[in-house]
Coordinates of C-alpha atoms in Angstrom, one line a residue:
M25 CA 1.8 -1.5 27.5
S26 CA 2.0 -0.6 23.8
T27 CA 2.4 -4.4 23.0
Q28 CA -0.7 -5.1 25.1
L29 CA -2.6 -2.3 23.3
L30 CA -1.7 -3.9 19.9
H31 CA -2.8 -7.3 21.2
T32 CA -6.1 -5.8 22.2
L33 CA -6.6 -4.0 18.8
L34 CA -5.9 -7.2 16.9
N35 CA -8.2 -9.2 19.2
I36 CA -11.0 -6.8 18.4
A37 CA -10.2 -7.0 14.7
L38 CA -10.3 -10.8 14.7
E39 CA -13.4 -11.2 16.9
P40 CA -16.8 -12.0 15.1
V41 CA -19.0 -9.0 14.9
D42 CA -21.6 -10.4 17.4
S43 CA -18.9 -11.5 19.9
D44 CA -19.7 -10.8 23.5
R45 CA -16.0 -10.2 24.1
I46 CA -15.9 -6.9 22.3
S47 CA -17.3 -4.8 25.1
W48 CA -14.8 -6.4 27.5
L49 CA -11.9 -5.8 25.1
T50 CA -12.8 -2.2 24.5
T51 CA -12.6 -1.4 28.2
E52 CA -8.8 -2.2 28.0
L53 CA -8.4 0.6 25.6
K54 CA -9.4 3.2 28.2
T55 CA -6.2 2.6 30.2
A56 CA -3.9 3.3 27.2
T57 CA -1.8 6.5 27.3
R58 CA -0.9 8.7 24.4
R59 CA 2.6 7.2 24.5
D60 CA 1.1 3.7 24.2
W61 CA -0.9 4.8 21.2
Q62 CA 2.2 6.4 19.6
R63 CA 4.2 3.3 20.0
C64 CA 1.4 1.0 19.0
F65 CA 0.7 3.1 15.9
A66 CA 4.3 2.7 14.8
E67 CA 4.1 -1.0 15.2
M68 CA 0.9 -1.2 13.1
Q69 CA 2.6 0.8 10.4
R70 CA 5.6 -1.6 10.4
H71 CA 3.3 -4.6 10.2
R72 CA 0.9 -3.0 7.6
L73 CA -2.2 -3.3 9.9
L74 CA -3.6 0.2 9.9
P75 CA -6.3 -0.5 7.2
L76 CA -7.6 -3.6 9.0
V77 CA -7.8 -2.0 12.4
A78 CA -9.3 1.2 11.0
H79 CA -12.1 -0.8 9.2
T80 CA -12.8 -2.7 12.4
F81 CA -13.2 0.4 14.5
L82 CA -15.2 2.2 11.7
T83 CA -17.7 -0.6 11.2
R84 CA -18.2 -1.3 14.9
N85 CA -18.6 2.4 15.8
L86 CA -15.6 2.4 18.1
T87 CA -13.6 5.3 16.5
D88 CA -14.2 7.5 19.6
L89 CA -11.9 5.2 21.5
V90 CA -8.9 6.1 19.4
P91 CA -7.1 9.4 20.0
Q92 CA -8.0 11.8 17.1
P93 CA -4.6 12.1 15.4
Y94 CA -4.2 8.3 15.2
C95 CA -7.8 7.7 14.2
D96 CA -7.5 10.2 11.3
R97 CA -4.3 8.6 10.0
M98 CA -5.8 5.1 10.4
M99 CA -8.9 6.1 8.4
A100 CA -6.7 7.7 5.8
A101 CA -4.7 4.4 5.4
H102 CA -8.0 2.5 5.0
S103 CA -9.4 4.9 2.5
Q104 CA -6.2 4.8 0.4
T105 CA -6.0 1.0 0.5
N106 CA -9.6 0.8 -0.5
T107 CA -9.1 3.2 -3.5
E108 CA -5.9 1.4 -4.7
N109 CA -7.5 -2.0 -4.4
T110 CA -10.7 -0.9 -6.2
I111 CA -8.5 0.2 -9.1
R112 CA -6.6 -3.0 -9.0
L113 CA -9.8 -5.1 -9.0
L114 CA -11.2 -3.1 -12.0
T115 CA -8.0 -3.6 -13.9
L116 CA -7.9 -7.3 -13.0
E117 CA -11.4 -7.7 -14.3
A118 CA -10.4 -6.4 -17.7
I119 CA -7.2 -8.5 -17.7
L120 CA -9.1 -11.7 -16.9
R121 CA -11.8 -11.0 -19.5
K122 CA -9.2 -10.5 -22.3
M123 CA -7.2 -13.5 -21.2
A124 CA -10.3 -15.7 -21.3
Q125 CA -10.9 -14.4 -24.9
R126 CA -7.4 -15.6 -25.7
H127 CA -7.9 -18.9 -24.0
L128 CA -5.1 -18.3 -21.5
H129 CA -4.7 -19.9 -18.1
P130 CA -3.6 -17.4 -15.4
I131 CA -3.6 -18.2 -11.7
L132 CA -4.0 -15.5 -9.1
W133 CA -2.5 -15.6 -5.6
K134 CA -1.6 -13.7 -2.5
G135 CA -2.8 -10.1 -1.9
I136 CA -5.5 -9.5 -4.5
V137 CA -7.2 -12.8 -3.8
L138 CA -7.0 -12.3 0.0
A139 CA -8.3 -8.7 -0.3
D140 CA -11.3 -9.8 -2.4
S141 CA -12.3 -13.1 -0.9
F142 CA -10.8 -13.7 2.6
Y143 CA -10.4 -10.3 4.4
P144 CA -13.5 -8.6 5.7
H145 CA -13.2 -5.8 3.1
P146 CA -10.9 -5.0 0.1
G147 CA -9.7 -1.9 1.9
T148 CA -8.3 -3.9 4.8
R149 CA -5.5 -5.8 2.9
P150 CA -2.7 -3.5 1.5
M151 CA -0.5 -4.8 -1.3
G152 CA 2.1 -3.6 -3.8
D153 CA 1.0 -5.5 -6.9
I154 CA -1.3 -8.2 -8.4
D155 CA 0.4 -11.6 -8.4
F156 CA -0.1 -14.0 -11.3
A157 CA 1.2 -17.2 -12.5
I158 CA 1.0 -18.0 -16.3
P159 CA 2.3 -21.0 -18.2
S160 CA 5.6 -20.1 -19.8
E161 CA 4.3 -21.0 -23.3
E162 CA 1.5 -18.4 -22.8
L163 CA 3.7 -15.5 -21.7
A164 CA 4.0 -13.9 -25.1
A165 CA 0.2 -13.9 -25.6
A166 CA -0.3 -12.7 -22.0
T167 CA 2.2 -9.8 -22.7
E168 CA 0.0 -8.7 -25.6
V169 CA -3.0 -8.7 -23.3
F170 CA -1.2 -6.6 -20.7
E171 CA 0.1 -4.1 -23.2
S172 CA -3.3 -3.8 -24.9
L173 CA -4.6 -2.5 -21.6
G174 CA -1.9 0.0 -21.1
L175 CA 0.3 -2.1 -18.8
K176 CA 3.8 -1.8 -20.1
Q177 CA 6.7 -4.2 -19.2
I178 CA 8.9 -2.9 -16.4
H179 CA 12.2 -4.2 -17.7
D180 CA 14.3 -3.2 -14.7
A181 CA 12.2 -5.4 -12.5
T182 CA 12.3 -8.5 -14.7
T183 CA 13.7 -11.6 -12.9
E184 CA 14.6 -15.1 -14.1
D185 CA 11.1 -16.4 -13.2
A186 CA 8.9 -13.3 -13.5
V187 CA 8.0 -10.3 -15.6
Y188 CA 6.5 -7.1 -14.3
F189 CA 3.9 -4.8 -16.0
G190 CA 2.7 -1.4 -14.8
N191 CA 0.4 1.4 -15.9
A192 CA 0.0 5.1 -15.3
F193 CA -2.4 4.5 -12.4
G194 CA 0.2 2.7 -10.3
V195 CA -1.2 -0.8 -10.9
V196 CA 1.7 -3.3 -11.1
C197 CA 1.3 -7.0 -12.1
D198 CA 4.0 -9.5 -11.0
V199 CA 3.6 -12.3 -13.6
H200 CA 5.5 -15.5 -12.8
H201 CA 6.1 -17.8 -15.8
R202 CA 8.0 -20.3 -13.6
V203 CA 6.9 -21.3 -10.0
R204 CA 9.7 -23.5 -8.6
L205 CA 7.8 -24.3 -5.5
F206 CA 5.3 -26.4 -7.4
E207 CA 7.4 -27.8 -10.1
G208 CA 6.9 -31.6 -10.4
K209 CA 3.8 -31.4 -8.1
E210 CA 1.2 -30.5 -10.7
S211 CA -0.8 -33.7 -9.8
L212 CA -1.5 -32.5 -6.3
D213 CA -4.6 -30.5 -7.1
L214 CA -2.9 -27.1 -7.1
T215 CA -5.7 -24.8 -8.3
T216 CA -9.4 -24.0 -7.9
E217 CA -11.9 -21.3 -8.7
L218 CA -13.4 -18.7 -6.4
K219 CA -16.5 -16.5 -7.1
P220 CA -15.1 -12.9 -6.6
Q221 CA -16.8 -10.8 -4.0
H222 CA -16.0 -7.3 -5.2
T223 CA -15.7 -7.5 -9.0
N224 CA -17.9 -8.5 -11.9
A225 CA -15.4 -11.2 -13.1
E226 CA -17.1 -14.5 -13.3
V227 CA -14.4 -16.4 -11.4
F228 CA -11.0 -16.0 -10.0
P229 CA -8.6 -18.9 -10.9
V230 CA -6.6 -19.3 -7.7
L231 CA -4.3 -21.6 -5.9
G232 CA -6.2 -24.3 -4.1
P233 CA -6.3 -24.6 -0.3
N234 CA -3.2 -26.7 0.2
A235 CA -1.2 -24.7 -2.4
M236 CA -2.4 -21.4 -1.0
V237 CA -1.2 -22.2 2.5
A238 CA 2.1 -23.7 1.3
H239 CA 2.8 -20.6 -0.8
L240 CA 2.0 -18.2 2.0
V241 CA 4.4 -20.0 4.3
F242 CA 7.1 -20.3 1.7
H243 CA 6.8 -16.6 0.8
M244 CA 7.0 -15.6 4.4
N245 CA 10.1 -17.7 5.2
G246 CA 11.8 -16.6 2.0
H247 CA 11.6 -13.0 3.1
Y248 CA 12.4 -13.6 6.7
D249 CA 16.0 -12.4 6.7
E250 CA 14.9 -9.1 5.0
T251 CA 11.6 -8.4 6.8
G252 CA 11.4 -10.6 9.9
P253 CA 7.9 -11.8 10.8
V254 CA 5.2 -9.6 9.4
L255 CA 1.9 -9.6 11.2
L256 CA -0.1 -8.9 8.0
W257 CA 1.3 -12.1 6.5
I258 CA 0.5 -14.1 9.7
L259 CA -3.1 -12.8 9.5
D260 CA -3.2 -13.8 5.8
L261 CA -2.9 -17.4 7.1
A262 CA -5.5 -16.8 9.8
F263 CA -8.1 -15.7 7.3
V264 CA -7.3 -18.4 4.8
L265 CA -7.5 -21.1 7.5
R266 CA -10.8 -19.7 8.7
K267 CA -12.3 -20.2 5.3
W268 CA -10.4 -23.2 4.0
G269 CA -9.1 -24.9 7.1
E270 CA -11.3 -28.0 6.8
L271 CA -10.2 -28.4 3.2
I272 CA -6.5 -28.7 4.0
Q273 CA -5.1 -32.2 3.6
P274 CA -2.0 -32.7 5.8
E275 CA -0.3 -35.2 3.5
I276 CA -0.7 -33.0 0.5
L277 CA 0.3 -29.9 2.4
Q278 CA 3.5 -31.4 3.6
K279 CA 4.4 -32.6 0.1
L280 CA 3.9 -29.0 -1.2
L281 CA 6.1 -27.4 1.5
P282 CA 9.8 -27.6 0.6
S283 CA 11.0 -28.7 4.0
A284 CA 10.1 -29.7 7.6
E285 CA 11.2 -26.2 8.6
H286 CA 8.4 -24.6 6.7
F287 CA 5.9 -26.9 8.3
E288 CA 7.2 -26.0 11.7
S289 CA 6.9 -22.3 10.8
L290 CA 3.2 -22.9 10.0
L291 CA 2.7 -24.8 13.3
R292 CA 4.3 -22.0 15.3
I293 CA 2.0 -19.5 13.7
V294 CA -1.0 -21.7 14.3
R295 CA -0.2 -21.9 18.1
F296 CA 0.4 -18.2 18.2
L297 CA -3.1 -17.5 16.7
E298 CA -4.7 -20.0 19.0
E299 CA -3.1 -18.7 22.2
A300 CA -3.1 -15.0 21.4
F301 CA -6.4 -14.6 19.6
N302 CA -8.5 -17.7 20.4
E303 CA -8.5 -18.8 16.7
S304 CA -9.6 -22.4 16.2
F305 CA -8.2 -24.8 13.6
P306 CA -8.9 -28.3 12.3
Q307 CA -8.2 -30.9 15.0
W308 CA -5.2 -32.5 13.2
L309 CA -3.5 -29.1 12.7
S310 CA -4.1 -28.0 16.3
A311 CA -2.7 -31.3 17.6
E312 CA 0.4 -31.0 15.4
A313 CA 0.9 -27.4 16.6
K314 CA 1.1 -28.5 20.2
R315 CA 4.5 -30.1 19.6
V316 CA 6.2 -26.8 18.8
Q317 CA 6.8 -23.6 20.7
P318 CA 4.4 -20.8 19.6
L319 CA 5.5 -17.5 18.3
T320 CA 4.7 -14.7 20.7
L321 CA 3.7 -11.1 19.9
A322 CA 6.7 -9.7 21.7
E323 CA 9.0 -12.0 19.7
I324 CA 7.4 -11.0 16.4
L325 CA 7.7 -7.3 17.2
K326 CA 11.4 -7.6 18.2
Q327 CA 12.4 -9.7 15.2
R328 CA 10.6 -7.4 12.8
H329 CA 12.4 -4.5 14.4
W330 CA 15.8 -6.1 14.1
A331 CA 15.3 -7.1 10.5
I332 CA 14.2 -3.7 9.4
W333 CA 17.2 -2.0 10.9
K334 CA 19.6 -4.9 10.2
L335 CA 20.6 -4.9 13.9
D336 CA 22.6 -8.1 13.4
R337 CA 25.2 -5.8 11.7
P338 CA 27.2 -2.8 13.1
R339 CA 26.1 -0.5 10.4
G340 CA 22.5 -1.2 11.4
W341 CA 23.1 -0.1 15.0
I342 CA 24.8 3.1 13.8
K343 CA 21.8 4.0 11.7
F344 CA 19.4 3.0 14.4
M345 CA 21.1 5.2 17.0
A346 CA 21.3 8.1 14.4
Y347 CA 17.5 7.7 13.9
K348 CA 16.9 7.9 17.7
L349 CA 19.1 11.0 17.9
G350 CA 17.3 12.6 14.9
I351 CA 20.5 12.8 12.8
L352 CA 19.9 9.9 10.4
P353 CA 20.6 11.7 7.1
K354 CA 23.9 13.2 8.3
I355 CA 25.1 9.8 9.6
E356 CA 24.2 8.1 6.3
Q357 CA 26.3 10.6 4.5
I358 CA 29.3 10.0 6.9
L359 CA 28.9 6.2 6.4
K360 CA 28.9 6.5 2.6
K361 CA 32.2 8.5 2.8
S362 CA 34.0 6.7 5.5
I363 CA 33.2 3.0 5.1
P364 CA 34.9 1.3 2.1
A365 CA 32.6 0.2 -0.7
A366 CA 33.2 -3.5 -0.1
S367 CA 32.3 -3.1 3.6
V368 CA 29.1 -1.2 2.9
S369 CA 28.1 -3.7 0.3
S370 CA 28.6 -6.7 2.6
A371 CA 26.6 -4.9 5.4
S372 CA 23.6 -3.7 3.4

């Protein structure tokens, strides 16, 4: 029943405001038990959905349908996400203004763009950082911009392709100076500009429709072993395809995706969104999706659960059972002492 409850909550969140299905969907909530809400709330946390569901129930005056303890925690998650994203957007506005003065060419993608221009409200899309791409030859000048605004380089987080900057307010910028996914594909119309919805910046330089979808799928697949499928990332695609679906060009999209496996992942998500939430997509995309098996909500929840606990490994099962028994810290200490370092390393 908790899976059905989650399905209903997401259906309500994805329905248009004036939908005549809302009243029918809300009647399903009345049969949910406290235990259903407890389990469903845990799943929403795992899949980072609390702010979106909270906003939906708040704006549609449905909060009285949620048991008080869970309603309060959902609203707190929405409020926190909104506060954090407001700070990020104000910081981003200053960054873009200074970069424009220096004639730099940043590109924005993922969370901050989705929160501002695709999701129903900035407080509905949680994120950990602001994602940029910057030409490698402009990185030194961009670093000066970040540092002039109090964003210092986080040296421990630096990778071969990206540099991180952070400030005292918790704003972190993930700045890629090399984007391997798009190398050699610069002629495929990779970028565009958006008019921001929640900041005074003139424009957001962003990935274009084909590149945005390709990057979201690539990012999701790249983290699959670590995270499993994340419903937040699946909804990212839903909101992007709602706004830009008719602009997607199949031949360009397939050139941008690194493999047929990535295209199949997109198609499975499309079928899932169609069948579970009545989403509609361009005819060509819907037709292509019919040749693959859709994801299911039960499959998504199970695979996310397995990935988080690493249940494909014995150590994962030990920790999971310790968690269920309420003795996780004690078991972790035993594991550290009893399992050889090489074994722990290979299992973690």
